[in-house]
Coordinates of C-alpha atoms and ligand atoms in Angstrom, one line a residue:
M284 CA 128.4 109.7 90.7
K285 CA 126.0 107.8 92.7
L286 CA 125.0 107.0 96.3
P287 CA 127.2 104.7 98.4
Q288 CA 126.0 101.2 98.9
S289 CA 124.8 102.0 102.4
V290 CA 122.9 105.2 102.6
N291 CA 122.2 107.6 105.5
V292 CA 119.0 109.4 104.9
L293 CA 117.4 112.5 106.4
L294 CA 113.7 112.6 105.7
L295 CA 112.0 116.0 106.2
G296 CA 108.4 116.1 107.4
G297 CA 106.1 114.5 109.9
G298 CA 102.9 113.3 108.4
G299 CA 101.4 110.1 107.0
R300 CA 103.3 110.7 103.7
E301 CA 106.6 110.7 105.6
H302 CA 105.7 107.6 107.6
A303 CA 104.9 105.8 104.4
L304 CA 108.3 106.8 102.8
A305 CA 110.2 106.0 106.0
W306 CA 108.5 102.6 106.2
R307 CA 109.4 101.8 102.6
M308 CA 113.0 103.0 103.0
A309 CA 113.4 101.0 106.2
Q310 CA 112.8 97.9 104.1
S311 CA 115.7 98.7 101.7
K312 CA 118.9 96.7 102.0
R313 CA 120.7 99.9 101.2
L314 CA 119.5 101.9 104.2
A315 CA 122.1 102.5 106.9
K316 CA 120.6 105.2 109.1
L317 CA 117.3 107.0 108.8
F318 CA 116.5 110.2 110.5
I319 CA 113.1 111.9 110.3
A320 CA 112.6 115.6 111.1
P321 CA 110.4 116.1 113.0
G322 CA 108.6 112.8 112.3
N323 CA 105.8 111.3 114.4
A324 CA 105.2 108.3 116.7
G325 CA 105.1 106.0 113.6
T326 CA 108.3 107.1 112.0
A327 CA 110.0 106.6 115.4
S328 CA 109.4 102.9 115.0
V329 CA 111.4 102.7 111.7
G330 CA 114.0 105.4 112.2
T331 CA 115.2 108.1 114.6
N332 CA 113.1 111.3 115.0
V333 CA 115.1 114.5 115.3
D334 CA 114.1 117.9 116.5
L335 CA 115.0 119.9 113.5
Q336 CA 113.1 122.6 111.7
P337 CA 113.1 121.7 107.9
T338 CA 113.1 125.4 106.9
N339 CA 116.1 126.2 109.1
F340 CA 118.6 125.4 106.3
A341 CA 121.7 126.1 108.5
S342 CA 120.6 123.5 111.0
V343 CA 119.8 121.0 108.2
K344 CA 123.3 121.5 106.9
Q345 CA 124.8 121.0 110.4
F346 CA 122.8 117.8 110.7
I347 CA 124.0 116.5 107.4
L348 CA 127.7 117.1 108.4
N349 CA 127.3 115.7 111.9
N350 CA 125.6 112.5 110.7
N351 CA 127.2 111.8 107.3
I352 CA 123.9 112.2 105.5
N353 CA 124.0 111.1 101.8
L354 CA 120.4 111.7 100.9
V355 CA 117.9 114.3 101.9
V356 CA 114.3 113.5 101.0
C357 CA 111.9 116.4 101.4
G358 CA 108.3 115.5 102.0
P359 CA 106.5 118.9 102.1
E360 CA 106.8 121.7 99.6
E361 CA 107.7 124.6 101.8
P362 CA 111.4 123.9 102.3
L363 CA 111.7 123.4 98.5
V364 CA 109.9 126.6 97.6
K365 CA 112.0 128.4 100.1
G366 CA 115.2 127.1 98.5
L367 CA 116.4 124.1 100.5
F368 CA 118.0 122.4 97.5
D369 CA 119.6 125.6 96.3
Y370 CA 121.1 126.1 99.8
I371 CA 122.6 122.6 99.9
R372 CA 123.8 122.8 96.3
N373 CA 125.6 126.1 96.8
D374 CA 127.3 125.2 100.0
E375 CA 130.9 124.0 99.7
Q376 CA 130.7 121.6 102.6
V377 CA 127.4 119.7 101.7
R378 CA 127.0 120.3 98.0
H379 CA 127.5 116.5 97.2
T380 CA 124.5 115.5 99.4
A381 CA 121.7 114.3 97.2
V382 CA 118.4 116.1 97.6
I383 CA 115.0 114.9 96.3
G384 CA 113.2 117.9 95.0
P385 CA 113.5 120.7 92.6
L386 CA 115.5 123.9 92.9
A387 CA 113.5 126.9 94.1
D388 CA 113.2 128.2 90.5
A389 CA 111.3 125.0 89.4
A390 CA 109.5 124.8 92.7
R391 CA 107.5 127.8 91.5
L392 CA 105.4 125.2 89.6
E393 CA 103.7 124.8 93.0
G394 CA 104.8 128.0 94.7
S395 CA 103.2 130.3 92.1
K396 CA 100.0 129.4 90.3
A397 CA 100.5 132.2 87.8
F398 CA 104.0 130.7 87.0
A399 CA 102.5 127.2 86.6
K400 CA 99.8 128.5 84.2
A401 CA 102.3 130.4 82.1
F402 CA 104.6 127.3 82.0
M403 CA 101.6 125.2 80.7
G404 CA 101.0 127.9 78.2
R405 CA 104.6 127.9 76.9
H406 CA 104.4 124.1 76.5
A407 CA 100.9 123.7 75.2
I408 CA 99.8 121.6 78.1
P409 CA 96.0 121.4 78.4
T410 CA 94.6 123.3 81.4
A411 CA 91.6 125.5 82.2
R412 CA 91.4 128.8 80.4
Y413 CA 92.7 131.6 82.7
R414 CA 94.1 135.0 83.3
S415 CA 96.1 136.4 86.3
F416 CA 95.4 139.7 87.9
T417 CA 96.8 142.1 90.5
V418 CA 94.9 144.8 92.4
N419 CA 95.8 147.3 89.7
S420 CA 93.7 145.3 87.2
L421 CA 90.5 144.9 89.2
Q422 CA 88.3 146.2 86.4
E423 CA 89.8 143.8 83.8
A424 CA 89.4 141.0 86.4
A425 CA 85.7 141.8 86.8
A426 CA 85.3 141.8 83.0
F427 CA 87.1 138.4 82.7
I428 CA 84.8 136.9 85.4
D429 CA 81.8 138.2 83.3
S430 CA 83.2 136.4 80.3
L431 CA 83.3 133.0 82.0
R432 CA 80.4 130.7 82.9
A433 CA 79.6 129.9 86.6
P434 CA 81.0 128.6 88.8
Y435 CA 84.2 130.6 89.0
V436 CA 87.6 129.4 90.2
L437 CA 89.9 131.9 92.0
K438 CA 93.4 130.9 93.1
A439 CA 95.7 133.0 95.3
D440 CA 99.1 132.9 93.4
G441 CA 101.3 131.9 96.3
L442 CA 101.3 129.1 99.0
A443 CA 98.3 129.5 101.3
A444 CA 98.5 126.3 103.4
G445 CA 96.3 124.5 100.9
K446 CA 93.4 127.0 101.3
G447 CA 94.1 129.4 98.5
V448 CA 91.6 128.1 96.0
V449 CA 88.0 129.3 96.1
I450 CA 85.1 128.2 93.9
A451 CA 82.5 130.9 93.8
P452 CA 79.0 129.9 92.6
T453 CA 78.1 133.4 91.2
A454 CA 79.9 136.2 89.5
C455 CA 78.9 138.5 92.4
E456 CA 80.5 136.2 94.9
A457 CA 83.6 135.8 92.7
K458 CA 84.1 139.5 92.6
A459 CA 83.6 139.8 96.4
E460 CA 86.1 137.0 96.9
L461 CA 88.6 138.7 94.5
R462 CA 88.5 141.9 96.5
A463 CA 88.9 139.9 99.8
M464 CA 92.0 138.2 98.3
F465 CA 93.5 141.6 97.2
D466 CA 92.7 142.9 100.7
G467 CA 94.9 140.2 102.2
R468 CA 92.6 137.3 103.0
F469 CA 95.6 135.0 102.1
G470 CA 98.3 137.5 103.0
A471 CA 101.0 138.1 100.3
A472 CA 100.0 134.9 98.6
G473 CA 96.9 136.7 97.2
A474 CA 98.6 139.7 95.8
T475 CA 98.3 138.0 92.4
V476 CA 95.1 136.0 91.7
V477 CA 94.6 133.5 88.9
I478 CA 91.0 133.3 87.7
E479 CA 90.1 130.3 85.6
E480 CA 87.2 128.4 84.1
F481 CA 85.7 125.6 86.1
L482 CA 86.3 122.1 84.7
H483 CA 83.7 119.4 85.1
G484 CA 85.0 115.9 85.6
V485 CA 86.7 113.4 87.9
E486 CA 90.0 114.3 89.5
C487 CA 93.0 112.1 90.0
S488 CA 96.6 112.5 91.2
V489 CA 99.5 111.4 89.0
F490 CA 102.9 111.3 90.6
V491 CA 105.9 111.4 88.3
A492 CA 109.4 110.7 89.6
T493 CA 112.0 112.6 87.5
D494 CA 115.7 113.3 87.3
G495 CA 114.9 116.4 85.1
R496 CA 115.1 114.4 81.9
N497 CA 113.9 110.9 82.4
Y498 CA 110.7 110.0 84.2
K499 CA 108.8 107.1 85.8
I500 CA 105.0 107.2 86.4
L501 CA 103.8 105.9 89.8
P502 CA 100.3 104.3 90.1
V503 CA 97.5 106.8 89.7
A504 CA 95.6 107.8 92.9
K505 CA 92.4 109.4 93.8
D506 CA 92.1 111.6 96.9
Y507 CA 88.9 112.3 98.9
K508 CA 89.2 115.9 99.9
R509 CA 85.9 116.8 101.5
V510 CA 85.3 115.9 105.1
G511 CA 81.9 114.2 104.7
A512 CA 80.7 111.1 102.9
G513 CA 79.5 111.7 99.3
D514 CA 82.0 114.6 99.0
T515 CA 80.2 117.0 101.3
G516 CA 81.3 119.5 103.8
P517 CA 84.5 121.5 104.0
N518 CA 87.8 120.7 102.3
T519 CA 90.5 118.9 104.3
G520 CA 94.0 117.8 103.6
G521 CA 92.5 114.5 102.3
M522 CA 90.3 111.9 104.1
G523 CA 91.3 108.9 102.1
A524 CA 92.9 107.6 98.9
V525 CA 92.7 104.7 96.4
S526 CA 95.4 103.6 94.0
P527 CA 95.3 102.6 91.2
V528 CA 92.0 104.0 89.8
G529 CA 90.0 102.2 87.2
F530 CA 89.1 105.2 85.1
A531 CA 92.8 106.0 84.5
D532 CA 93.0 103.2 82.0
E533 CA 95.5 102.6 79.3
A534 CA 93.8 104.9 76.8
F535 CA 93.5 107.7 79.3
M536 CA 97.1 107.3 80.5
A537 CA 98.4 107.3 76.9
K538 CA 96.8 110.8 76.6
V539 CA 98.2 111.9 80.0
R540 CA 101.7 110.8 78.9
R541 CA 101.7 112.4 75.5
R542 CA 99.8 115.6 76.2
I543 CA 100.9 116.3 79.8
I544 CA 103.8 114.3 81.3
E545 CA 106.1 114.4 78.3
P546 CA 105.7 118.1 77.6
T547 CA 106.1 118.9 81.3
V548 CA 109.4 117.0 81.7
R549 CA 110.6 118.3 78.3
G550 CA 109.6 121.9 79.4
I551 CA 111.5 121.5 82.6
A552 CA 114.6 120.3 80.7
E553 CA 114.3 123.0 78.0
E554 CA 113.9 125.8 80.5
G555 CA 117.1 124.6 82.2
M556 CA 115.4 123.8 85.5
I557 CA 117.1 121.3 87.9
Y558 CA 114.5 118.9 89.1
H559 CA 115.4 115.7 91.0
G560 CA 112.1 115.1 92.5
F561 CA 108.4 114.3 92.2
I562 CA 106.0 116.1 90.0
F563 CA 102.5 115.7 91.4
I564 CA 100.0 116.5 88.6
G565 CA 96.5 117.1 89.8
L566 CA 94.4 116.1 86.8
M567 CA 90.8 116.5 85.8
N568 CA 89.4 113.8 83.5
V569 CA 86.9 115.8 81.4
G570 CA 85.0 113.3 79.3
G571 CA 88.1 111.2 78.8
D572 CA 90.5 114.1 78.2
P573 CA 93.0 115.1 80.8
Y574 CA 93.5 118.7 82.0
V575 CA 96.0 119.9 84.5
I576 CA 94.4 121.4 87.6
E577 CA 97.7 122.0 89.4
Y578 CA 101.3 121.0 89.8
N579 CA 102.8 120.2 93.2
V580 CA 106.6 119.6 93.6
R581 CA 106.2 116.8 96.1
L582 CA 104.1 113.7 96.8
G583 CA 100.5 114.1 97.9
D584 CA 99.1 113.1 101.3
P585 CA 97.2 110.8 101.8
E586 CA 97.8 109.5 98.2
T587 CA 101.4 108.5 99.2
E588 CA 100.1 106.1 101.8
A589 CA 98.2 104.2 99.1
V590 CA 100.9 104.5 96.3
V591 CA 104.1 103.8 98.2
P592 CA 103.0 100.3 99.4
L593 CA 102.5 99.4 95.7
I594 CA 106.1 100.1 94.8
E595 CA 108.0 96.8 94.9
S596 CA 111.4 97.8 93.6
D597 CA 113.9 99.4 95.9
I598 CA 112.9 103.0 96.7
I599 CA 116.4 104.1 97.5
G600 CA 117.4 103.0 94.0
M601 CA 114.7 105.2 92.6
F602 CA 115.9 108.2 94.7
E603 CA 119.4 107.5 93.4
G604 CA 118.2 107.5 89.8
M605 CA 116.4 110.8 90.4
A606 CA 119.3 112.5 92.1
F607 CA 122.0 111.4 89.6
G608 CA 120.3 111.6 86.3
T609 CA 120.1 107.8 85.8
L610 CA 116.4 107.2 86.3
D611 CA 116.3 105.5 82.9
N612 CA 118.4 102.7 84.3
Y613 CA 116.0 102.1 87.2
E614 CA 113.4 99.4 86.8
L615 CA 110.2 100.5 88.6
R616 CA 108.2 97.4 89.7
I617 CA 104.6 97.9 90.8
S618 CA 102.4 95.5 92.6
P619 CA 99.3 94.5 90.7
R620 CA 97.1 94.9 93.9
T621 CA 94.9 97.8 94.8
A622 CA 95.5 100.0 97.9
V623 CA 92.8 101.8 99.9
T624 CA 93.7 104.3 102.6
V625 CA 91.2 105.5 105.1
V626 CA 92.2 108.5 107.2
C627 CA 91.2 108.5 110.9
A628 CA 90.8 112.1 112.0
A629 CA 90.2 113.8 115.3
G630 CA 86.6 114.7 115.8
G631 CA 86.0 118.3 114.7
Y632 CA 88.7 118.4 112.0
P633 CA 89.1 120.5 109.8
N634 CA 87.9 122.9 112.4
E635 CA 88.8 122.7 116.1
Y636 CA 89.8 119.4 117.5
R637 CA 91.5 117.9 120.6
K638 CA 95.1 116.7 120.9
G639 CA 96.7 114.3 123.3
D640 CA 94.3 111.4 123.3
V641 CA 95.8 107.9 123.6
I642 CA 95.7 105.8 120.4
S643 CA 95.2 102.1 120.4
I644 CA 96.4 100.1 117.4
P645 CA 96.2 96.3 117.0
D646 CA 99.2 94.1 116.4
D647 CA 100.5 94.0 112.8
A648 CA 100.1 90.3 112.8
E649 CA 96.3 90.5 113.1
Y650 CA 95.9 92.2 109.7
P651 CA 98.7 91.1 107.4
D652 CA 97.6 93.2 104.4
V653 CA 97.2 96.3 106.4
I654 CA 99.6 99.1 107.3
V655 CA 98.7 101.7 109.9
F656 CA 100.5 104.8 109.0
H657 CA 100.8 107.6 111.6
A658 CA 100.0 111.2 110.6
G659 CA 99.3 113.5 113.4
T660 CA 100.7 111.5 116.3
R661 CA 103.5 111.8 118.8
S662 CA 105.0 109.6 121.5
E663 CA 104.3 110.4 125.1
A664 CA 105.6 108.1 127.9
G665 CA 106.0 105.3 125.4
R666 CA 102.4 105.6 124.0
A667 CA 101.2 107.2 120.8
V668 CA 98.8 110.1 121.3
T669 CA 96.9 112.3 118.9
N670 CA 98.8 115.4 117.8
G671 CA 97.0 116.7 114.6
G672 CA 93.7 116.7 112.7
R673 CA 94.5 113.7 110.5
V674 CA 95.8 111.2 113.0
L675 CA 96.2 107.8 111.2
A676 CA 96.1 106.7 107.6
V677 CA 95.1 103.0 107.5
T678 CA 96.1 101.3 104.2
A679 CA 95.0 97.9 103.1
L680 CA 96.0 96.0 100.0
G681 CA 93.6 93.7 98.2
E682 CA 93.4 91.6 95.0
T683 CA 90.5 93.8 94.1
L684 CA 89.2 97.2 95.0
D685 CA 86.3 95.7 97.0
Q686 CA 88.7 93.5 99.0
A687 CA 91.0 96.4 99.8
I688 CA 88.0 98.5 101.0
T689 CA 86.8 95.7 103.2
R690 CA 90.2 95.1 104.7
S691 CA 90.8 98.7 105.3
Y692 CA 87.5 99.3 107.1
E693 CA 88.0 96.1 109.2
A694 CA 91.3 97.4 110.4
V695 CA 89.8 100.9 111.0
G696 CA 87.2 99.3 113.2
S697 CA 90.0 98.0 115.5
V698 CA 92.0 101.2 115.9
G699 CA 90.7 103.8 118.3
F700 CA 91.1 107.1 120.1
A701 CA 88.5 109.4 121.7
D702 CA 86.2 111.1 119.2
M703 CA 87.7 109.4 116.2
Y704 CA 86.1 110.3 112.8
Y705 CA 86.5 108.8 109.4
R706 CA 84.6 108.7 106.1
C707 CA 82.7 105.5 105.5
D708 CA 82.7 105.8 101.7
I709 CA 86.3 105.8 100.6
G710 CA 86.5 104.0 97.2
Q711 CA 82.7 103.6 96.9
D712 CA 82.4 105.9 93.9
L713 CA 85.0 103.9 92.0
V714 CA 83.2 100.6 92.8
E715 CA 80.1 102.2 91.3
M716 CA 82.0 103.3 88.2
E717 CA 83.4 99.8 87.8
V718 CA 79.8 98.4 88.0
E719 CA 78.6 100.9 85.4
A720 CA 81.5 100.2 83.0
Ligands
AMP956 P1 94.0 122.7 96.0 O1 94.8 123.5 95.0 O2 94.6 121.3 96.3 O3 93.6 123.5 97.3 O4 92.7 122.3 95.4 C1 91.8 123.0 94.8 C2 90.7 122.1 94.4 O5 89.8 123.0 93.7 C3 91.2 121.1 93.4 O6 91.5 119.9 94.0 C4 89.9 120.9 92.6 O7 89.0 120.1 93.2 C5 89.3 122.3 92.6 N1 89.7 123.0 91.4 C6 90.8 123.8 91.2 N2 90.8 124.3 89.9 C7 89.7 123.9 89.3 C8 89.1 124.1 88.0 N3 89.6 124.8 87.1 N4 87.9 123.5 87.8 C9 87.3 122.7 88.8 N5 87.8 122.5 90.0 C10 88.9 123.1 90.3
LIG957 N1 96.2 115.2 98.8 C1 96.5 116.4 98.1 C2 97.8 117.1 98.5 O1 98.6 116.5 99.1 O2 97.9 118.2 98.2

């Protein structure tokens, strides 16, 4: 079984990640029709946006039937954790539609931090030392905190809109935070809390495409999570990305493959999970040794906006391999260039910000090595206006990291909307690491 030669795709999501995926799919000779739900002003230029709620599975099914969809690509985690793939697979009428993602059972690798930690334990995958607790074991939890060294990492077990991880500087604050989590600070997601030791190192994001047995590793990326230059201020969804990253060299990646990726994919297969999707492994490089910080069951945003432009082989062919267990036959070709993505955010993000400001973007022709991906945008009377905190993700490709940084900031200088904010130092830490090396 495989996809037809001409493929109709439904892409779920509406951020920069989805614009990057849509942009790449639109370049495939195998694409027939591309629908994006809900999409943004950028995806509307490469496909058709549809007003469809990705977690409303019955309406997703109806859309598949009405539009002869062959492939559903799910950008965000929520529909997968809630059982999108299970719904489609168990439905007589749409069961042959390919879905990119895991079944809900395997989506717990992202949906439950306690499940993910236990999985790593079963397969001897290196991760921070931890224990998980419920409100009934408050005393043991306090004792466990006392057995660790500061700072302390507390993670609400369930999905908490990316906010469920708290790093507490002192044991006293960690215990107060723990009580707040049990008191419902993150709702039901905090009924179980994982407490773990803090790992010191540099983080990176490794995306693995898998069919549940075979895998391909995409270029490693680094994400810039804090809002301010020099990694200061509150956490955001991500203010920029670089791919590939110099410190993830061959020696490091050999360890990542042997100690982490292979046991993860083998564990998925051994536990009988159905997984036709991306495994996003958040890694900490601790003095040259990789440790898993977290799994996600999707691609990262804004890392995707840096990684996808580096994929030169046909992305629909990759999805086909993932969906039909033939990923070993797919030849993944990667550009030797470096990609740098700078996120242009609405002033005030990640706190309050305005929406509805008109966005001006230069002609593509002016910056041939730049792609301006839309994130929080929508079309209004034929113009793109701001519609979210992270508005644009400006990616530039260069022969070197320096060149990609320069090109990206040149392009950022030419886009605009009222009160635009961006970090000025995306990639600078990696330039400094290269100089030191
Ligand atoms: P997220 O789960 O994406 O909200 O991210 C939580 C962030 O907390 C990670 O990206 C890390 O920067 C940090 N973090 C999580 N676990 C640890 C840990 N064990 N040691 C150090 N930092 C951590
Ligand atoms: N950039 C991190 C994430 O997508 O979770």
